[in-house]
């Protein structure tokens, strides 16, 4: 199956000094696939998402959508609407001067050219599906709660009937109950319409729920790729291990050392914090990332999948009913 | 929240009152400019009484050196001042905002550079010299449409210089909005540049330039009046706040009313407009 | 001093004629920590705004109830009174923190300006670098030269936390501070806040929807539903043995790493804040509801030491 969205060796550099925000990264999203991206804050996830959505041009490399590079896609091309993104900042992504309903209706009118009344009708319906009340729909972002704004952003993206949804922390402002509603909705869209999802989230439970494949980013690079459940069961890269071990309620994470993903001159950006670092780690970029069992990690001394899984302490929510 | 923002919010609570006062006083001035001359039995250039009569019940602001009613002249003059301000500010606002947005939003660097170089040159140009030069060109006695002699030069000169300030403001705001997520979202949704500019940038930019425009009214009114006061602006016998004060300046010691009343009205108008501008500029972005 | 540091009782707030809060009670002790949880739109952020006197800017006002801070009544405070409290006594990280930084000012200037006002004795430069390092921002010397849009979402959020800590407040109110942070940074920030609590005796109010965070970092917890407190008590008790049907449902809906299958959500939707209701607001969605739940107003009743619940059938529910 050919990829519907593909990043080939993309690099994004802001300014002239400092390490690139995204550094020579490859990623392919097949139609209907669910890809999760997790990683350190500031590791370049949102930058990658913007490039995938075609709103930020890469410094080098190429993003192809349906086999064509973004640079060759005209603004009004129907391909444009097929890739949609949910932005990380729920307030910032909405036009402060438009009400929730108008923001969604604007997209519908733009792409489908229905009558004004019909567009409003459809927008109201979409927002109601997201659990927004009629009263809230008439308000501008400043009059909405964080979770309400986030749902407006999701409704606006879905109004385009996309084939690929790039979701940058889509449920971070939602409580568990509404989050469950939205996640169930996304699961249903994947099953019914074959929507592909690129999900960026620091909430590993959400990633696990919605995706089959996961990639871990660290300092602009993907350091590990694996089927989602295996990644959490037996993380191979030392950083993934740290990440999985830091989940509240999980134990087994190694003690954190100085946190400075930027300074490494080392080809392995994680080296300054890595407990397994050795002299031969310099060769990490030329080292074969393929591991036994179909796993993949950019690391010279990975934890082999057979290694002891991270222990989860089951003290949580003992009183679930 | 930064401190700047926080103090802005603290002041926000007074915003309602100053907006209310400003609008009230300004409406009173405008109303008087429109109504007072209509209700008065004589015109602004009519000789009605003995020269230099002190304020009385019949002539509340007294009479000037020719025996004209200062009260009528002040309000008739106010019309001219306010109309000039409205034209200058309105046109500057429109032109400046458009140029600023184009300059800030265009993907073509050279266009931005060109426009801004032009704007910088204008801002650097000495305003009074420009007016003097224009008066030489346009002529001191040339009138245009309803603008009396002297006024066209002022309007043209102010327009030439003034829009550039709006352009700078609009460009700065456009640049800051352009990086925001909701504009990126507009691009992602496939909106054409024109729609992004019109629906997603313009409202924010206009908020800034329009608030400045209110403050600018004061500047333009005072500039018009001071040019007349210096003798280079609107020419006699046309009534205008500055020209009335100019005519009364020699007798300030004895017939203080000729200069004082137009000056007072000018000050009150300025204050009212400043209150409004103050209230609007405090509005959170 | 006796009594809680921040004590909000039966607070009602109206915004644009709508009653968005109608009976919120929360309390946090000196050096204590309180987690506020609740469905989106339940009024968590509005409660924070009320405790900081920030309702005026959105056209809201306290219409009933009291809020005291260190024994001082807040609802009657003058503007100058607020200025002495906001930032210096109570630090605030708003939920909009990703978009609340001034977009045209460099990070360094924004922090230095705040430090200069809130902490005039300090060397503004050194102190702002110190604050940025405290919130785990690597290479603070480079961050200060950036504009807000040049930072990632999580970085901006941490800058806002640094700003809120600038005045060395006695109470920090943090509205969804850890939402944009990956778990490793989240853990560090929570540890940092925990250390500050111990060292400076700083109290913490943490608004979040992440129950695991509340359980691991807060001593007490309050659950809001449709603008009212429905349950409050020790965090451990509420997470392991919740009493109110809404809290029970909320905890059951928590996605767990070990779970698969569709996620449990609470059926129905909460009433839009401001719609008047009779009796229990949760009744339409509550599996325990019966005729007893309708009519009148509910009050928080103690079920055990320090644990209060607003549910008329709580005895039957927990049984
Ligand atoms: N417009 C920009 N100009 C300069 N630097 C930028 C810009 N946008 C992002 N960066 C930098 O690029 C790096 C990656 O940022 P990005 O927003 O992609 O991180 P992220 O992985 O999404 O983090 P988070 O989880 O905190 O949202 C950061 O160091 C950030 O400072
Ligand atoms: N400026 C405003 N004007 C009118 N209503 C508002 C305003 N701001 C918020 N509201 C409404 O008040 C209610 C409570 O909002 P609040 O922001 O406190 O929710 P929240 O509990 O913080 O939710 P979230 O978890 O989504 O942030 C919501 O129904 C919201 O729509
Ligand atoms: S390559 Fe070496 S330093 Fe880098 S993560 Fe692997 S073990 Fe650690
Ligand atoms: S009072 Fe009744 S409806 Fe309300 S939560 Fe308790 S049992 Fe449910
Ligand atoms: Mg991000
Ligand atoms: Mg909130």
Short mmCIF file of C-alpha atoms in Angstrom, two decimals, chain A residues 17-19 39-42 88-92 133 135-136 139 142 145-148 151 169 171-181 183-184 202 204-205 208-209 232 239 242-243 245-248 250 256 259-263 273 312 314-321, chain C residues 18 38-41 49 57 95-96 98-99 136 138-139 142 152-156 158 176 178-188 209 211-213 215-216 239-242 246 248 250-266 268 270 272 285:
data_model
loop_
_atom_site.label_atom_id
_atom_site.label_comp_id
_atom_site.label_asym_id
_atom_site.label_seq_id
_atom_site.Cartn_x
_atom_site.Cartn_y
_atom_site.Cartn_z
CA UNK A 17 22.46 28.64 14.97
CA UNK A 18 21.56 25.72 17.16
CA UNK A 19 20.46 22.22 16.32
CA UNK A 39 8.47 12.43 22.93
CA UNK A 40 10.08 15.03 25.07
CA UNK A 41 8.62 18.52 25.21
CA UNK A 42 10.48 20.57 22.60
CA UNK A 88 -1.89 22.01 20.20
CA UNK A 89 -3.05 25.34 21.62
CA UNK A 90 -6.83 25.18 21.83
CA UNK A 91 -7.29 28.95 22.16
CA UNK A 92 -4.62 30.11 19.75
CA UNK A 133 -24.42 23.28 23.69
CA UNK A 135 -25.41 28.51 23.79
CA UNK A 136 -21.68 27.81 23.72
CA UNK A 139 -19.64 32.40 21.80
CA UNK A 142 -12.59 33.85 25.00
CA UNK A 145 -13.64 26.88 28.45
CA UNK A 146 -10.41 25.21 27.33
CA UNK A 147 -12.11 21.93 26.53
CA UNK A 148 -14.85 23.66 24.57
CA UNK A 151 -13.64 20.56 20.59
CA UNK A 169 -2.46 16.82 21.71
CA UNK A 171 -7.49 15.80 24.13
CA UNK A 172 -5.04 17.53 26.43
CA UNK A 173 -7.64 20.01 27.70
CA UNK A 174 -10.42 17.46 28.05
CA UNK A 175 -11.51 15.65 31.15
CA UNK A 176 -11.53 11.89 30.98
CA UNK A 177 -15.20 11.56 30.22
CA UNK A 178 -15.27 13.94 27.27
CA UNK A 179 -11.89 12.63 26.21
CA UNK A 180 -13.41 9.17 26.08
CA UNK A 181 -16.27 10.47 23.91
CA UNK A 183 -11.53 9.15 21.35
CA UNK A 184 -14.43 6.80 20.73
CA UNK A 202 2.17 12.86 25.87
CA UNK A 204 0.59 7.34 26.49
CA UNK A 205 -2.76 5.81 27.37
CA UNK A 208 -2.14 3.23 23.03
CA UNK A 209 -5.84 3.42 22.59
CA UNK A 232 5.03 0.17 26.08
CA UNK A 239 14.85 7.29 26.29
CA UNK A 242 12.70 6.69 30.75
CA UNK A 243 9.49 8.01 29.21
CA UNK A 245 8.86 4.79 33.44
CA UNK A 246 7.82 8.38 34.19
CA UNK A 247 4.12 7.81 33.75
CA UNK A 248 2.44 8.55 37.07
CA UNK A 250 4.45 3.43 36.67
CA UNK A 256 16.68 11.44 35.72
CA UNK A 259 17.98 17.46 31.18
CA UNK A 260 19.52 19.16 28.22
CA UNK A 261 18.58 17.78 24.82
CA UNK A 262 20.19 20.72 23.02
CA UNK A 263 23.89 20.67 23.84
CA UNK A 273 21.39 11.63 29.87
CA UNK A 312 3.57 -1.22 36.56
CA UNK A 314 -1.10 -1.51 40.44
CA UNK A 315 -1.98 0.89 43.24
CA UNK A 316 -4.14 3.08 41.04
CA UNK A 317 -7.85 3.46 41.32
CA UNK A 318 -8.35 0.41 43.45
CA UNK A 319 -11.90 1.53 44.04
CA UNK A 320 -13.09 1.47 40.43
CA UNK A 321 -16.65 0.42 40.23
CA UNK C 18 -25.50 33.52 33.34
CA UNK C 38 -14.36 18.07 36.95
CA UNK C 39 -15.85 17.79 33.50
CA UNK C 40 -14.91 20.47 30.96
CA UNK C 41 -17.05 23.54 31.41
CA UNK C 49 -10.45 33.57 38.10
CA UNK C 57 -12.19 41.57 32.71
CA UNK C 95 -5.14 27.73 31.25
CA UNK C 96 -4.58 29.93 28.21
CA UNK C 98 0.17 28.93 25.67
CA UNK C 99 -1.28 32.11 24.22
CA UNK C 136 13.56 22.64 33.56
CA UNK C 138 17.40 23.89 29.10
CA UNK C 139 19.69 26.66 27.95
CA UNK C 142 19.05 31.20 24.74
CA UNK C 152 7.15 24.76 21.77
CA UNK C 153 3.83 24.51 23.58
CA UNK C 154 5.36 22.86 26.60
CA UNK C 155 8.14 25.45 26.75
CA UNK C 156 5.64 28.31 26.78
CA UNK C 158 6.91 26.35 31.59
CA UNK C 176 -3.97 22.72 33.61
CA UNK C 178 0.95 20.00 32.85
CA UNK C 179 -1.34 19.42 29.89
CA UNK C 180 1.27 20.15 27.25
CA UNK C 181 4.12 18.43 28.99
CA UNK C 182 5.43 15.00 28.31
CA UNK C 183 5.47 12.70 31.29
CA UNK C 184 9.14 13.12 32.11
CA UNK C 185 8.92 16.92 32.25
CA UNK C 186 5.54 16.70 33.92
CA UNK C 187 7.04 14.58 36.64
CA UNK C 188 9.91 17.04 37.12
CA UNK C 209 -8.36 16.43 34.52
CA UNK C 211 -6.62 12.02 38.20
CA UNK C 212 -3.28 10.24 38.40
CA UNK C 213 -1.59 13.62 38.80
CA UNK C 215 -3.51 11.34 43.37
CA UNK C 216 0.26 11.54 43.24
CA UNK C 239 -9.54 8.20 44.18
CA UNK C 240 -9.87 4.84 45.85
CA UNK C 241 -13.27 5.08 47.56
CA UNK C 242 -15.27 7.84 45.86
CA UNK C 246 -20.23 11.56 39.44
CA UNK C 248 -17.28 7.32 40.72
CA UNK C 250 -15.16 9.98 36.46
CA UNK C 251 -12.73 7.52 37.97
CA UNK C 252 -14.24 4.64 36.05
CA UNK C 253 -13.73 6.58 32.81
CA UNK C 254 -9.99 7.01 33.42
CA UNK C 255 -8.15 5.28 30.59
CA UNK C 256 -5.60 2.87 31.92
CA UNK C 257 -2.50 1.73 30.12
CA UNK C 258 -3.44 -1.87 30.64
CA UNK C 259 -6.95 -1.50 29.22
CA UNK C 260 -8.11 -2.04 25.67
CA UNK C 261 -11.56 -1.78 24.12
CA UNK C 262 -13.82 1.26 23.97
CA UNK C 263 -13.35 3.75 26.75
CA UNK C 264 -16.06 4.18 29.31
CA UNK C 265 -17.56 7.63 29.18
CA UNK C 266 -20.31 9.08 31.30
CA UNK C 268 -25.26 12.21 28.52
CA UNK C 270 -23.52 18.04 31.71
CA UNK C 272 -24.64 24.05 30.28
CA UNK C 285 -27.13 11.10 34.12
#
